C-alpha cells in the first residue's frame, strides 16, 4: 500500500519526500489520537440509534441537525470533530399527505372505509357506492346486534336507545354518517380517530373501544367534506394535535359545564384560539363561556 502511494505521488522517493508525505497520510494512520476519534464517532452513533433518529439533515456533506422524536438535536461540527449537541424544541407538523374521497356524498364514511379497507379497494367500488356503503353498514349493524355492549368500551356514553338508533341507521340509506354511527363503525373496525376542523383549532377524539388500535386523523372542511390527513398517528403526532387544538368535551356538548372552569381557564382557552375580545369591555365568566361555546359550535 505504501509503495503504491509513493509510486503514485512521488516519482523518485527521497528522505525529504518521505517527510513531506507524512502530513498528508497522517489522518489515515491508526494513531492513538485517530483511534480515539473513531471510538467517539461510534459512541455518538450508538446514542443516536438508541434515541430513534427520525431525520438527518445534511448540508454540504456535513451533518447539520438530527431530528429525534420531534426534537432537533443540532450538531456542531468543527474540523470534523463533534464539539457539542444542542437540543431545541421543534414542533413539527406531522401532516404528510391528504386523501379526499372522490365521492363527496357521506365523505366521513368513505374516509373510514379507505382507512380500513385501503384506497385500492375504494377505487374498485367504482359507481356502486350506495350498494357497498349499505353492505358495510349492515355488517356493522349485525355485529352491534350481537355485541351491544361493545360500545361501552368507547369514550362516549351510549344508551340502549342510542344503540337501536345506530342499528336502524345501518340498515337504511342515510345521507350522512352520524356521530353515533361513526362510533359504532370505529368500534367494529377497531380503530381510533381524531377529527380536526378546517382551521386546525378544535379536536374531537373518538376511541373505538380499542386503546391499542391505530389512530388516524380526519379533517372536516366546508359543507361537511371530510378528508384523511397523513398516515397512522404516532404518539408524538397525537401529542402535537392535543397541544395545538382545543380538545372538545363531546360532539354534542363541546364544553363541560361552566362550573368546571375558572375565569383564568376561559381566558387561557380564548387566547389559545386567538379569539379577539373587545377592548375596554369587562367580560363576566358567563360571557366568556358563551363566547367560547359559540366559537366551538361554529366550527
GROMACS .gro file of N, CA and C in nm, residues 90-186:
model
  291
   90UNK      N    1  -3.879   2.146   1.869
   90UNK     CA    2  -3.920   2.167   1.731
   90UNK      C    3  -4.057   2.104   1.711
   91UNK      N    4  -4.162   2.185   1.710
   91UNK     CA    5  -4.297   2.133   1.694
   91UNK      C    6  -4.324   2.110   1.545
   92UNK      N    7  -4.290   1.992   1.501
   92UNK     CA    8  -4.308   1.958   1.362
   92UNK      C    9  -4.454   1.922   1.334
   93UNK      N   10  -4.506   1.974   1.225
   93UNK     CA   11  -4.642   1.941   1.186
   93UNK      C   12  -4.642   1.806   1.117
   94UNK      N   13  -4.712   1.708   1.172
   94UNK     CA   14  -4.699   1.573   1.120
   94UNK      C   15  -4.776   1.543   0.992
   95UNK      N   16  -4.834   1.646   0.930
   95UNK     CA   17  -4.911   1.622   0.809
   95UNK      C   18  -4.819   1.579   0.695
   96UNK      N   19  -4.852   1.470   0.628
   96UNK     CA   20  -4.771   1.421   0.517
   96UNK      C   21  -4.848   1.435   0.386
   97UNK      N   22  -4.968   1.385   0.381
   97UNK     CA   23  -5.047   1.392   0.261
   97UNK      C   24  -5.195   1.392   0.299
   98UNK      N   25  -5.279   1.429   0.203
   98UNK     CA   26  -5.423   1.436   0.228
   98UNK      C   27  -5.496   1.355   0.122
   99UNK      N   28  -5.592   1.275   0.165
   99UNK     CA   29  -5.675   1.196   0.073
   99UNK      C   30  -5.819   1.242   0.087
  100UNK      N   31  -5.874   1.294  -0.022
  100UNK     CA   32  -6.014   1.338  -0.024
  100UNK      C   33  -6.094   1.240  -0.109
  101UNK      N   34  -6.190   1.168  -0.049
  101UNK     CA   35  -6.270   1.072  -0.127
  101UNK      C   36  -6.334   1.137  -0.249
  102UNK      N   37  -6.331   1.067  -0.361
  102UNK     CA   38  -6.390   1.120  -0.484
  102UNK      C   39  -6.541   1.139  -0.469
  103UNK      N   40  -6.603   1.046  -0.398
  103UNK     CA   41  -6.746   1.055  -0.375
  103UNK      C   42  -6.771   1.146  -0.255
  104UNK      N   43  -6.818   1.267  -0.280
  104UNK     CA   44  -6.837   1.365  -0.173
  104UNK      C   45  -6.959   1.334  -0.086
  105UNK      N   46  -7.049   1.248  -0.133
  105UNK     CA   47  -7.164   1.211  -0.052
  105UNK      C   48  -7.119   1.121   0.063
  106UNK      N   49  -7.146   1.164   0.185
  106UNK     CA   50  -7.107   1.090   0.304
  106UNK      C   51  -6.956   1.063   0.305
  107UNK      N   52  -6.879   1.170   0.288
  107UNK     CA   53  -6.733   1.156   0.280
  107UNK      C   54  -6.673   1.104   0.411
  108UNK      N   55  -6.742   1.126   0.524
  108UNK     CA   56  -6.692   1.074   0.651
  108UNK      C   57  -6.686   0.921   0.647
  109UNK      N   58  -6.793   0.859   0.599
  109UNK     CA   59  -6.794   0.713   0.589
  109UNK      C   60  -6.684   0.663   0.497
  110UNK      N   61  -6.666   0.729   0.383
  110UNK     CA   62  -6.567   0.682   0.286
  110UNK      C   63  -6.424   0.703   0.335
  111UNK      N   64  -6.404   0.801   0.420
  111UNK     CA   65  -6.272   0.815   0.483
  111UNK      C   66  -6.244   0.693   0.571
  112UNK      N   67  -6.344   0.653   0.649
  112UNK     CA   68  -6.329   0.535   0.735
  112UNK      C   69  -6.310   0.409   0.651
  113UNK      N   70  -6.381   0.403   0.540
  113UNK     CA   71  -6.370   0.288   0.450
  113UNK      C   72  -6.228   0.275   0.396
  114UNK      N   73  -6.172   0.387   0.351
  114UNK     CA   74  -6.036   0.388   0.296
  114UNK      C   75  -5.935   0.349   0.402
  115UNK      N   76  -5.952   0.401   0.523
  115UNK     CA   77  -5.858   0.371   0.631
  115UNK      C   78  -5.859   0.223   0.667
  116UNK      N   79  -5.977   0.161   0.657
  116UNK     CA   80  -5.988   0.020   0.697
  116UNK      C   81  -5.957  -0.077   0.582
  117UNK      N   82  -6.016  -0.052   0.466
  117UNK     CA   83  -6.002  -0.145   0.354
  117UNK      C   84  -5.888  -0.108   0.259
  118UNK      N   85  -5.844   0.018   0.262
  118UNK     CA   86  -5.738   0.062   0.172
  118UNK      C   87  -5.794   0.139   0.053
  119UNK      N   88  -5.710   0.227  -0.003
  119UNK     CA   89  -5.754   0.312  -0.114
  119UNK      C   90  -5.778   0.230  -0.241
  120UNK      N   91  -5.698   0.128  -0.264
  120UNK     CA   92  -5.716   0.045  -0.384
  120UNK      C   93  -5.853  -0.022  -0.385
  121UNK      N   94  -5.896  -0.069  -0.268
  121UNK     CA   95  -6.029  -0.130  -0.257
  121UNK      C   96  -6.137  -0.026  -0.285
  122UNK      N   97  -6.114   0.096  -0.236
  122UNK     CA   98  -6.211   0.205  -0.258
  122UNK      C   99  -6.225   0.237  -0.407
  123UNK      N  100  -6.113   0.235  -0.479
  123UNK     CA  101  -6.116   0.261  -0.623
  123UNK      C  102  -6.198   0.155  -0.696
  124UNK      N  103  -6.190   0.031  -0.648
  124UNK     CA  104  -6.261  -0.079  -0.712
  124UNK      C  105  -6.413  -0.068  -0.696
  125UNK      N  106  -6.457   0.010  -0.599
  125UNK     CA  107  -6.601   0.026  -0.577
  125UNK      C  108  -6.667   0.086  -0.700
  126UNK      N  109  -6.593   0.172  -0.769
  126UNK     CA  110  -6.640   0.236  -0.892
  126UNK      C  111  -6.768   0.317  -0.867
  127UNK      N  112  -6.877   0.280  -0.934
  127UNK     CA  113  -7.001   0.358  -0.922
  127UNK      C  114  -7.099   0.299  -0.821
  128UNK      N  115  -7.067   0.184  -0.764
  128UNK     CA  116  -7.160   0.117  -0.672
  128UNK      C  117  -7.141   0.164  -0.528
  129UNK      N  118  -7.127   0.295  -0.510
  129UNK     CA  119  -7.101   0.348  -0.376
  129UNK      C  120  -7.215   0.320  -0.280
  130UNK      N  121  -7.337   0.343  -0.325
  130UNK     CA  122  -7.452   0.323  -0.238
  130UNK      C  123  -7.467   0.179  -0.193
  131UNK      N  124  -7.450   0.085  -0.285
  131UNK     CA  125  -7.463  -0.057  -0.254
  131UNK      C  126  -7.355  -0.100  -0.156
  132UNK      N  127  -7.231  -0.061  -0.185
  132UNK     CA  128  -7.119  -0.101  -0.099
  132UNK      C  129  -7.132  -0.039   0.040
  133UNK      N  130  -7.178   0.086   0.046
  133UNK     CA  131  -7.196   0.154   0.174
  133UNK      C  132  -7.297   0.079   0.261
  134UNK      N  133  -7.410   0.038   0.201
  134UNK     CA  134  -7.512  -0.035   0.276
  134UNK      C  135  -7.460  -0.172   0.322
  135UNK      N  136  -7.379  -0.237   0.238
  135UNK     CA  137  -7.322  -0.367   0.275
  135UNK      C  138  -7.237  -0.356   0.401
  136UNK      N  139  -7.149  -0.258   0.401
  136UNK     CA  140  -7.059  -0.241   0.516
  136UNK      C  141  -7.137  -0.201   0.641
  137UNK      N  142  -7.229  -0.107   0.625
  137UNK     CA  143  -7.306  -0.061   0.741
  137UNK      C  144  -7.395  -0.172   0.797
  138UNK      N  145  -7.446  -0.257   0.708
  138UNK     CA  146  -7.526  -0.371   0.755
  138UNK      C  147  -7.440  -0.466   0.838
  139UNK      N  148  -7.316  -0.485   0.795
  139UNK     CA  149  -7.223  -0.569   0.873
  139UNK      C  150  -7.202  -0.510   1.012
  140UNK      N  151  -7.190  -0.377   1.018
  140UNK     CA  152  -7.173  -0.310   1.147
  140UNK      C  153  -7.298  -0.327   1.232
  141UNK      N  154  -7.416  -0.310   1.169
  141UNK     CA  155  -7.542  -0.326   1.241
  141UNK      C  156  -7.561  -0.467   1.295
  142UNK      N  157  -7.529  -0.567   1.213
  142UNK     CA  158  -7.541  -0.707   1.257
  142UNK      C  159  -7.446  -0.736   1.372
  143UNK      N  160  -7.325  -0.683   1.361
  143UNK     CA  161  -7.225  -0.702   1.467
  143UNK      C  162  -7.271  -0.637   1.598
  144UNK      N  163  -7.329  -0.517   1.586
  144UNK     CA  164  -7.374  -0.445   1.706
  144UNK      C  165  -7.493  -0.515   1.770
  145UNK      N  166  -7.577  -0.578   1.688
  145UNK     CA  167  -7.690  -0.654   1.741
  145UNK      C  168  -7.642  -0.771   1.827
  146UNK      N  169  -7.534  -0.835   1.784
  146UNK     CA  170  -7.478  -0.948   1.859
  146UNK      C  171  -7.399  -0.902   1.981
  147UNK      N  172  -7.332  -0.788   1.967
  147UNK     CA  173  -7.246  -0.739   2.076
  147UNK      C  174  -7.283  -0.595   2.114
  148UNK      N  175  -7.401  -0.574   2.172
  148UNK     CA  176  -7.446  -0.438   2.205
  148UNK      C  177  -7.361  -0.370   2.312
  149UNK      N  178  -7.292  -0.450   2.392
  149UNK     CA  179  -7.210  -0.391   2.499
  149UNK      C  180  -7.072  -0.344   2.450
  150UNK      N  181  -7.044  -0.366   2.321
  150UNK     CA  182  -6.912  -0.329   2.268
  150UNK      C  183  -6.887  -0.178   2.277
  151UNK      N  184  -6.994  -0.099   2.266
  151UNK     CA  185  -6.978   0.046   2.268
  151UNK      C  186  -6.952   0.101   2.409
  152UNK      N  187  -6.965   0.016   2.509
  152UNK     CA  188  -6.934   0.061   2.645
  152UNK      C  189  -6.784   0.087   2.663
  153UNK      N  190  -6.704   0.031   2.574
  153UNK     CA  191  -6.559   0.048   2.583
  153UNK      C  192  -6.511   0.174   2.511
  154UNK      N  193  -6.603   0.245   2.447
  154UNK     CA  194  -6.565   0.369   2.379
  154UNK      C  195  -6.558   0.483   2.481
  155UNK      N  196  -6.515   0.601   2.435
  155UNK     CA  197  -6.502   0.715   2.526
  155UNK      C  198  -6.627   0.801   2.532
  156UNK      N  199  -6.740   0.748   2.483
  156UNK     CA  200  -6.868   0.819   2.492
  156UNK      C  201  -6.974   0.727   2.551
  157UNK      N  202  -7.063   0.786   2.628
  157UNK     CA  203  -7.172   0.709   2.687
  157UNK      C  204  -7.280   0.686   2.582
  158UNK      N  205  -7.314   0.560   2.561
  158UNK     CA  206  -7.414   0.524   2.461
  158UNK      C  207  -7.526   0.447   2.530
  159UNK      N  208  -7.648   0.497   2.520
  159UNK     CA  209  -7.763   0.433   2.584
  159UNK      C  210  -7.818   0.320   2.496
  160UNK      N  211  -7.907   0.239   2.554
  160UNK     CA  212  -7.970   0.131   2.477
  160UNK      C  213  -8.053   0.188   2.362
  161UNK      N  214  -8.117   0.302   2.388
  161UNK     CA  215  -8.196   0.366   2.282
  161UNK      C  216  -8.106   0.411   2.167
  162UNK      N  217  -7.987   0.461   2.203
  162UNK     CA  218  -7.892   0.506   2.100
  162UNK      C  219  -7.842   0.389   2.016
  163UNK      N  220  -7.824   0.274   2.081
  163UNK     CA  221  -7.779   0.154   2.008
  163UNK      C  222  -7.884   0.113   1.905
  164UNK      N  223  -8.011   0.117   1.944
  164UNK     CA  224  -8.119   0.084   1.850
  164UNK      C  225  -8.123   0.185   1.735
  165UNK      N  226  -8.094   0.310   1.767
  165UNK     CA  227  -8.090   0.415   1.664
  165UNK      C  228  -7.978   0.388   1.564
  166UNK      N  229  -7.863   0.345   1.615
  166UNK     CA  230  -7.749   0.314   1.528
  166UNK      C  231  -7.782   0.197   1.436
  167UNK      N  232  -7.843   0.093   1.492
  167UNK     CA  233  -7.878  -0.026   1.413
  167UNK      C  234  -7.976   0.012   1.302
  168UNK      N  235  -8.072   0.099   1.335
  168UNK     CA  236  -8.169   0.144   1.234
  168UNK      C  237  -8.100   0.222   1.123
  169UNK      N  238  -8.004   0.307   1.160
  169UNK     CA  239  -7.929   0.384   1.060
  169UNK      C  240  -7.848   0.293   0.969
  170UNK      N  241  -7.797   0.185   1.025
  170UNK     CA  242  -7.709   0.096   0.948
  170UNK      C  243  -7.784   0.015   0.842
  171UNK      N  244  -7.914  -0.003   0.859
  171UNK     CA  245  -7.989  -0.085   0.763
  171UNK      C  246  -8.075   0.001   0.670
  172UNK      N  247  -8.065   0.132   0.683
  172UNK     CA  248  -8.139   0.223   0.594
  172UNK      C  249  -8.042   0.318   0.526
  173UNK      N  250  -8.085   0.373   0.416
  173UNK     CA  251  -8.000   0.465   0.339
  173UNK      C  252  -7.998   0.602   0.406
  174UNK      N  253  -7.881   0.644   0.450
  174UNK     CA  254  -7.865   0.773   0.517
  174UNK      C  255  -7.777   0.865   0.433
  175UNK      N  256  -7.811   0.993   0.431
  175UNK     CA  257  -7.733   1.089   0.353
  175UNK      C  258  -7.594   1.108   0.411
  176UNK      N  259  -7.585   1.112   0.544
  176UNK     CA  260  -7.457   1.130   0.611
  176UNK      C  261  -7.446   1.034   0.729
  177UNK      N  262  -7.325   0.997   0.763
  177UNK     CA  263  -7.300   0.913   0.880
  177UNK      C  264  -7.304   0.998   1.005
  178UNK      N  265  -7.388   0.961   1.100
  178UNK     CA  266  -7.398   1.037   1.225
  178UNK      C  267  -7.281   1.006   1.315
  179UNK      N  268  -7.264   1.087   1.419
  179UNK     CA  269  -7.155   1.064   1.514
  179UNK      C  270  -7.175   0.933   1.590
  180UNK      N  271  -7.300   0.897   1.615
  180UNK     CA  272  -7.327   0.769   1.682
  180UNK      C  273  -7.286   0.651   1.594
  181UNK      N  274  -7.323   0.660   1.466
  181UNK     CA  275  -7.284   0.553   1.373
  181UNK      C  276  -7.133   0.550   1.355
  182UNK      N  277  -7.073   0.667   1.356
  182UNK     CA  278  -6.927   0.675   1.346
  182UNK      C  279  -6.861   0.596   1.459
  183UNK      N  280  -6.915   0.612   1.579
  183UNK     CA  281  -6.860   0.542   1.695
  183UNK      C  282  -6.871   0.390   1.678
  184UNK      N  283  -6.985   0.346   1.624
  184UNK     CA  284  -7.005   0.202   1.604
  184UNK      C  285  -6.911   0.147   1.496
  185UNK      N  286  -6.892   0.223   1.389
  185UNK     CA  287  -6.803   0.180   1.281
  185UNK      C  288  -6.659   0.170   1.332
  186UNK      N  289  -6.618   0.269   1.411
  186UNK     CA  290  -6.482   0.266   1.468
  186UNK      C  291  -6.463   0.146   1.559
   0.00000   0.00000   0.00000
